[in-house]
């Protein structure tokens, strides 16, 4: 079962790219090595942010993505079943 959620601006929730530790690259896009390092940084940040990913164990990028997907679905279910949200429907 997949949960669908409207796309929301991150800034509306009081969060910013700075708070999440996400940075925009100022290097040219045509530099493949800088893109690779940026992607690796993003995977590292995801590994830090998702509580179900073991921090002391090496996990593949595919495993990180699966944990992220599962975490997002769990958050969506928790949000959908929250009493204040349920009472609005």
mmCIF file of N, CA and C in Angstrom:
data_model
loop_
_atom_site.group_PDB
_atom_site.id
_atom_site.type_symbol
_atom_site.label_atom_id
_atom_site.label_comp_id
_atom_site.label_asym_id
_atom_site.label_seq_id
_atom_site.Cartn_x
_atom_site.Cartn_y
_atom_site.Cartn_z
ATOM 1 N N UNK A 1 0.841 -1.172 0.000
ATOM 2 C CA UNK A 1 0.000 0.000 0.000
ATOM 3 C C UNK A 1 0.887 1.236 0.000
ATOM 4 N N UNK A 2 0.595 2.158 -0.881
ATOM 5 C CA UNK A 2 1.368 3.383 -0.959
ATOM 6 C C UNK A 2 0.539 4.533 -0.422
ATOM 7 N N UNK A 3 1.215 5.417 0.270
ATOM 8 C CA UNK A 3 0.555 6.613 0.778
ATOM 9 C C UNK A 3 0.881 7.767 -0.146
ATOM 10 N N UNK A 4 -0.120 8.549 -0.450
ATOM 11 C CA UNK A 4 0.089 9.698 -1.305
ATOM 12 C C UNK A 4 -0.126 10.955 -0.482
ATOM 13 N N UNK A 5 0.714 11.903 -0.702
ATOM 14 C CA UNK A 5 0.635 13.139 0.039
ATOM 15 C C UNK A 5 0.917 14.285 -0.914
ATOM 16 N N UNK A 6 0.203 15.386 -0.771
ATOM 17 C CA UNK A 6 0.503 16.528 -1.644
ATOM 18 C C UNK A 6 1.906 17.046 -1.347
ATOM 19 N N UNK A 7 2.519 17.573 -2.372
ATOM 20 C CA UNK A 7 3.859 18.124 -2.210
ATOM 21 C C UNK A 7 3.739 19.435 -1.457
ATOM 22 N N UNK A 8 4.528 19.561 -0.419
ATOM 23 C CA UNK A 8 4.482 20.763 0.401
ATOM 24 C C UNK A 8 5.831 21.452 0.365
ATOM 25 N N UNK A 9 5.791 22.742 0.462
ATOM 26 C CA UNK A 9 7.028 23.504 0.535
ATOM 27 C C UNK A 9 7.668 23.265 1.897
ATOM 28 N N UNK A 10 8.936 22.999 1.893
ATOM 29 C CA UNK A 10 9.647 22.732 3.136
ATOM 30 C C UNK A 10 9.669 23.981 4.006
ATOM 31 N N UNK A 11 9.725 25.132 3.403
ATOM 32 C CA UNK A 11 9.821 26.368 4.164
ATOM 33 C C UNK A 11 8.529 26.709 4.904
ATOM 34 N N UNK A 12 7.373 26.213 4.465
ATOM 35 C CA UNK A 12 6.108 26.513 5.133
ATOM 36 C C UNK A 12 6.055 25.901 6.525
ATOM 37 N N UNK A 13 6.757 24.813 6.744
ATOM 38 C CA UNK A 13 6.734 24.135 8.032
ATOM 39 C C UNK A 13 7.762 24.701 8.995
ATOM 40 N N UNK A 14 8.406 25.794 8.632
ATOM 41 C CA UNK A 14 9.396 26.379 9.511
ATOM 42 C C UNK A 14 10.766 25.743 9.355
ATOM 43 N N UNK A 15 10.895 24.814 8.439
ATOM 44 C CA UNK A 15 12.178 24.176 8.196
ATOM 45 C C UNK A 15 12.826 24.840 6.999
ATOM 46 N N UNK A 16 14.102 24.829 6.982
ATOM 47 C CA UNK A 16 14.803 25.358 5.823
ATOM 48 C C UNK A 16 15.861 24.356 5.399
ATOM 49 N N UNK A 17 16.414 24.572 4.230
ATOM 50 C CA UNK A 17 17.475 23.685 3.769
ATOM 51 C C UNK A 17 18.631 23.704 4.755
ATOM 52 N N UNK A 18 18.874 24.845 5.375
ATOM 53 C CA UNK A 18 19.969 24.962 6.330
ATOM 54 C C UNK A 18 19.713 24.072 7.545
ATOM 55 N N UNK A 19 18.485 24.064 8.066
ATOM 56 C CA UNK A 19 18.149 23.261 9.236
ATOM 57 C C UNK A 19 18.323 21.776 8.964
ATOM 58 N N UNK A 20 18.053 21.341 7.751
ATOM 59 C CA UNK A 20 18.155 19.936 7.416
ATOM 60 C C UNK A 20 19.573 19.529 7.028
ATOM 61 N N UNK A 21 20.459 20.476 6.927
ATOM 62 C CA UNK A 21 21.831 20.172 6.561
ATOM 63 C C UNK A 21 22.005 19.919 5.079
ATOM 64 N N UNK A 22 21.046 20.375 4.284
ATOM 65 C CA UNK A 22 21.110 20.182 2.844
ATOM 66 C C UNK A 22 21.684 21.445 2.234
ATOM 67 N N UNK A 23 22.645 21.272 1.368
ATOM 68 C CA UNK A 23 23.222 22.461 0.743
ATOM 69 C C UNK A 23 23.161 22.326 -0.763
ATOM 70 N N UNK A 24 23.006 23.439 -1.408
ATOM 71 C CA UNK A 24 23.005 23.477 -2.860
ATOM 72 C C UNK A 24 24.444 23.585 -3.337
ATOM 73 N N UNK A 25 24.763 22.848 -4.349
ATOM 74 C CA UNK A 25 26.117 22.857 -4.890
ATOM 75 C C UNK A 25 26.349 24.136 -5.678
ATOM 76 N N UNK A 26 27.510 24.724 -5.485
ATOM 77 C CA UNK A 26 27.871 25.904 -6.249
ATOM 78 C C UNK A 26 28.856 25.537 -7.341
ATOM 79 N N UNK A 27 29.135 24.254 -7.492
ATOM 80 C CA UNK A 27 30.047 23.807 -8.533
ATOM 81 C C UNK A 27 29.260 23.550 -9.805
ATOM 82 N N UNK A 28 29.918 23.600 -10.948
ATOM 83 C CA UNK A 28 29.213 23.352 -12.207
ATOM 84 C C UNK A 28 28.620 21.941 -12.250
ATOM 85 N N UNK A 29 27.463 21.853 -12.852
ATOM 86 C CA UNK A 29 26.771 20.573 -12.950
ATOM 87 C C UNK A 29 27.553 19.584 -13.808
ATOM 88 N N UNK A 30 28.373 20.085 -14.710
ATOM 89 C CA UNK A 30 29.093 19.187 -15.613
ATOM 90 C C UNK A 30 30.311 18.539 -14.957
ATOM 91 N N UNK A 31 30.532 18.761 -13.665
ATOM 92 C CA UNK A 31 31.627 18.108 -12.954
ATOM 93 C C UNK A 31 31.075 16.852 -12.279
ATOM 94 N N UNK A 32 31.264 15.673 -12.898
ATOM 95 C CA UNK A 32 30.654 14.452 -12.352
ATOM 96 C C UNK A 32 31.163 14.084 -10.963
ATOM 97 N N UNK A 33 32.395 14.405 -10.646
ATOM 98 C CA UNK A 33 32.919 14.054 -9.326
ATOM 99 C C UNK A 33 32.239 14.861 -8.223
ATOM 100 N N UNK A 34 31.988 16.138 -8.473
ATOM 101 C CA UNK A 34 31.315 16.930 -7.439
ATOM 102 C C UNK A 34 29.879 16.439 -7.261
ATOM 103 N N UNK A 35 29.247 16.030 -8.336
ATOM 104 C CA UNK A 35 27.895 15.485 -8.239
ATOM 105 C C UNK A 35 27.897 14.197 -7.429
ATOM 106 N N UNK A 36 28.892 13.343 -7.653
ATOM 107 C CA UNK A 36 29.001 12.091 -6.905
ATOM 108 C C UNK A 36 29.195 12.363 -5.422
ATOM 109 N N UNK A 37 30.064 13.319 -5.084
ATOM 110 C CA UNK A 37 30.280 13.642 -3.675
ATOM 111 C C UNK A 37 29.025 14.230 -3.049
ATOM 112 N N UNK A 38 28.305 15.062 -3.788
ATOM 113 C CA UNK A 38 27.064 15.628 -3.264
ATOM 114 C C UNK A 38 26.031 14.541 -3.008
ATOM 115 N N UNK A 39 25.933 13.583 -3.918
ATOM 116 C CA UNK A 39 24.976 12.483 -3.726
ATOM 117 C C UNK A 39 25.371 11.631 -2.519
ATOM 118 N N UNK A 40 26.650 11.366 -2.370
ATOM 119 C CA UNK A 40 27.113 10.588 -1.218
ATOM 120 C C UNK A 40 26.812 11.335 0.082
ATOM 121 N N UNK A 41 26.982 12.663 0.071
ATOM 122 C CA UNK A 41 26.627 13.466 1.241
ATOM 123 C C UNK A 41 25.140 13.349 1.550
ATOM 124 N N UNK A 42 24.318 13.347 0.514
ATOM 125 C CA UNK A 42 22.870 13.215 0.702
ATOM 126 C C UNK A 42 22.509 11.857 1.295
ATOM 127 N N UNK A 43 23.133 10.797 0.811
ATOM 128 C CA UNK A 43 22.875 9.469 1.384
ATOM 129 C C UNK A 43 23.319 9.419 2.839
ATOM 130 N N UNK A 44 24.452 10.037 3.152
ATOM 131 C CA UNK A 44 24.933 10.072 4.537
ATOM 132 C C UNK A 44 23.944 10.812 5.429
ATOM 133 N N UNK A 45 23.416 11.920 4.929
ATOM 134 C CA UNK A 45 22.450 12.700 5.706
ATOM 135 C C UNK A 45 21.158 11.912 5.915
ATOM 136 N N UNK A 46 20.702 11.215 4.876
ATOM 137 C CA UNK A 46 19.510 10.373 5.026
ATOM 138 C C UNK A 46 19.741 9.299 6.076
ATOM 139 N N UNK A 47 20.926 8.713 6.065
ATOM 140 C CA UNK A 47 21.249 7.667 7.036
ATOM 141 C C UNK A 47 21.190 8.219 8.460
ATOM 142 N N UNK A 48 21.602 9.473 8.640
ATOM 143 C CA UNK A 48 21.553 10.099 9.967
ATOM 144 C C UNK A 48 20.115 10.407 10.390
ATOM 145 N N UNK A 49 19.272 10.783 9.451
ATOM 146 C CA UNK A 49 17.932 11.278 9.777
ATOM 147 C C UNK A 49 16.887 10.196 9.997
ATOM 148 N N UNK A 50 17.062 9.035 9.374
ATOM 149 C CA UNK A 50 16.052 7.981 9.478
ATOM 150 C C UNK A 50 16.415 7.057 10.640
ATOM 151 N N UNK A 51 15.560 7.000 11.670
ATOM 152 C CA UNK A 51 15.915 6.260 12.882
ATOM 153 C C UNK A 51 16.041 4.749 12.709
ATOM 154 N N UNK A 52 15.438 4.171 11.698
ATOM 155 C CA UNK A 52 15.490 2.711 11.557
ATOM 156 C C UNK A 52 16.772 2.214 10.877
ATOM 157 N N UNK A 53 17.599 3.123 10.384
ATOM 158 C CA UNK A 53 18.842 2.714 9.724
ATOM 159 C C UNK A 53 19.925 2.552 10.775
ATOM 160 N N UNK A 54 20.549 1.376 10.827
ATOM 161 C CA UNK A 54 21.621 1.172 11.811
ATOM 162 C C UNK A 54 22.811 2.093 11.512
ATOM 163 N N UNK A 55 23.243 2.854 12.520
ATOM 164 C CA UNK A 55 24.327 3.815 12.324
ATOM 165 C C UNK A 55 25.703 3.164 12.323
ATOM 166 N N UNK A 56 25.828 2.048 13.008
ATOM 167 C CA UNK A 56 27.145 1.418 13.152
ATOM 168 C C UNK A 56 27.385 0.303 12.136
ATOM 169 N N UNK A 57 26.515 0.210 11.132
ATOM 170 C CA UNK A 57 26.616 -0.850 10.131
ATOM 171 C C UNK A 57 26.606 -0.236 8.740
ATOM 172 N N UNK A 58 27.398 -0.803 7.853
ATOM 173 C CA UNK A 58 27.406 -0.324 6.474
ATOM 174 C C UNK A 58 26.135 -0.801 5.773
ATOM 175 N N UNK A 59 25.437 0.134 5.165
ATOM 176 C CA UNK A 59 24.212 -0.191 4.430
ATOM 177 C C UNK A 59 24.340 0.348 3.011
ATOM 178 N N UNK A 60 23.770 -0.384 2.081
ATOM 179 C CA UNK A 60 23.833 0.033 0.684
ATOM 180 C C UNK A 60 22.900 1.222 0.447
ATOM 181 N N UNK A 61 23.117 1.885 -0.663
ATOM 182 C CA UNK A 61 22.265 3.020 -1.026
ATOM 183 C C UNK A 61 20.825 2.553 -1.231
ATOM 184 N N UNK A 62 20.670 1.371 -1.791
ATOM 185 C CA UNK A 62 19.332 0.824 -2.004
ATOM 186 C C UNK A 62 18.632 0.576 -0.664
ATOM 187 N N UNK A 63 19.376 0.068 0.322
ATOM 188 C CA UNK A 63 18.791 -0.149 1.648
ATOM 189 C C UNK A 63 18.409 1.175 2.301
ATOM 190 N N UNK A 64 19.251 2.185 2.126
ATOM 191 C CA UNK A 64 18.932 3.506 2.669
ATOM 192 C C UNK A 64 17.634 4.015 2.065
ATOM 193 N N UNK A 65 17.519 3.911 0.744
ATOM 194 C CA UNK A 65 16.298 4.377 0.082
ATOM 195 C C UNK A 65 15.068 3.607 0.544
ATOM 196 N N UNK A 66 15.200 2.305 0.746
ATOM 197 C CA UNK A 66 14.061 1.509 1.211
ATOM 198 C C UNK A 66 13.651 1.918 2.618
ATOM 199 N N UNK A 67 14.638 2.163 3.488
ATOM 200 C CA UNK A 67 14.336 2.639 4.842
ATOM 201 C C UNK A 67 13.647 4.001 4.791
ATOM 202 N N UNK A 68 14.090 4.880 3.909
ATOM 203 C CA UNK A 68 13.490 6.206 3.772
ATOM 204 C C UNK A 68 12.035 6.077 3.317
ATOM 205 N N UNK A 69 11.798 5.240 2.327
ATOM 206 C CA UNK A 69 10.429 5.027 1.836
ATOM 207 C C UNK A 69 9.541 4.486 2.952
ATOM 208 N N UNK A 70 10.026 3.487 3.678
ATOM 209 C CA UNK A 70 9.253 2.910 4.777
ATOM 210 C C UNK A 70 8.972 3.947 5.863
ATOM 211 N N UNK A 71 9.967 4.764 6.171
ATOM 212 C CA UNK A 71 9.826 5.791 7.192
ATOM 213 C C UNK A 71 8.777 6.822 6.778
ATOM 214 N N UNK A 72 8.816 7.229 5.528
ATOM 215 C CA UNK A 72 7.832 8.193 5.033
ATOM 216 C C UNK A 72 6.421 7.602 5.098
ATOM 217 N N UNK A 73 6.280 6.346 4.717
ATOM 218 C CA UNK A 73 4.961 5.691 4.794
ATOM 219 C C UNK A 73 4.489 5.601 6.240
ATOM 220 N N UNK A 74 5.399 5.262 7.166
ATOM 221 C CA UNK A 74 5.033 5.205 8.587
ATOM 222 C C UNK A 74 4.590 6.570 9.096
ATOM 223 N N UNK A 75 5.303 7.614 8.687
ATOM 224 C CA UNK A 75 4.920 8.967 9.097
ATOM 225 C C UNK A 75 3.560 9.353 8.519
ATOM 226 N N UNK A 76 3.311 8.960 7.278
ATOM 227 C CA UNK A 76 2.026 9.258 6.649
ATOM 228 C C UNK A 76 0.887 8.554 7.378
ATOM 229 N N UNK A 77 1.096 7.298 7.747
ATOM 230 C CA UNK A 77 0.079 6.548 8.490
ATOM 231 C C UNK A 77 -0.169 7.191 9.848
ATOM 232 N N UNK A 78 0.906 7.585 10.532
ATOM 233 C CA UNK A 78 0.765 8.236 11.836
ATOM 234 C C UNK A 78 0.011 9.557 11.701
ATOM 235 N N UNK A 79 0.312 10.294 10.662
ATOM 236 C CA UNK A 79 -0.369 11.568 10.434
ATOM 237 C C UNK A 79 -1.843 11.346 10.108
ATOM 238 N N UNK A 80 -2.118 10.378 9.247
ATOM 239 C CA UNK A 80 -3.499 10.100 8.860
ATOM 240 C C UNK A 80 -4.343 9.593 10.024
ATOM 241 N N UNK A 81 -3.729 8.923 10.992
ATOM 242 C CA UNK A 81 -4.493 8.368 12.104
ATOM 243 C C UNK A 81 -4.461 9.258 13.346
ATOM 244 N N UNK A 82 -3.846 10.423 13.255
ATOM 245 C CA UNK A 82 -3.801 11.344 14.386
ATOM 246 C C UNK A 82 -5.215 11.845 14.691
ATOM 247 N N UNK A 83 -5.594 11.879 15.970
ATOM 248 C CA UNK A 83 -6.972 12.248 16.324
ATOM 249 C C UNK A 83 -7.428 13.604 15.778
ATOM 250 N N UNK A 84 -6.556 14.584 15.755
ATOM 251 C CA UNK A 84 -6.993 15.899 15.266
ATOM 252 C C UNK A 84 -7.254 15.877 13.770
ATOM 253 N N UNK A 85 -6.537 15.038 13.033
ATOM 254 C CA UNK A 85 -6.756 14.914 11.598
ATOM 255 C C UNK A 85 -8.006 14.089 11.326
ATOM 256 N N UNK A 86 -8.183 13.009 12.069
ATOM 257 C CA UNK A 86 -9.331 12.126 11.872
ATOM 258 C C UNK A 86 -10.623 12.890 12.136
ATOM 259 N N UNK A 87 -10.633 13.763 13.143
ATOM 260 C CA UNK A 87 -11.857 14.493 13.482
ATOM 261 C C UNK A 87 -12.237 15.506 12.395
ATOM 262 N N UNK A 88 -11.286 15.924 11.573
ATOM 263 C CA UNK A 88 -11.592 16.847 10.478
ATOM 264 C C UNK A 88 -12.326 16.155 9.346
ATOM 265 N N UNK A 89 -12.133 14.872 9.196
ATOM 266 C CA UNK A 89 -12.788 14.134 8.110
ATOM 267 C C UNK A 89 -14.134 13.737 8.589
#
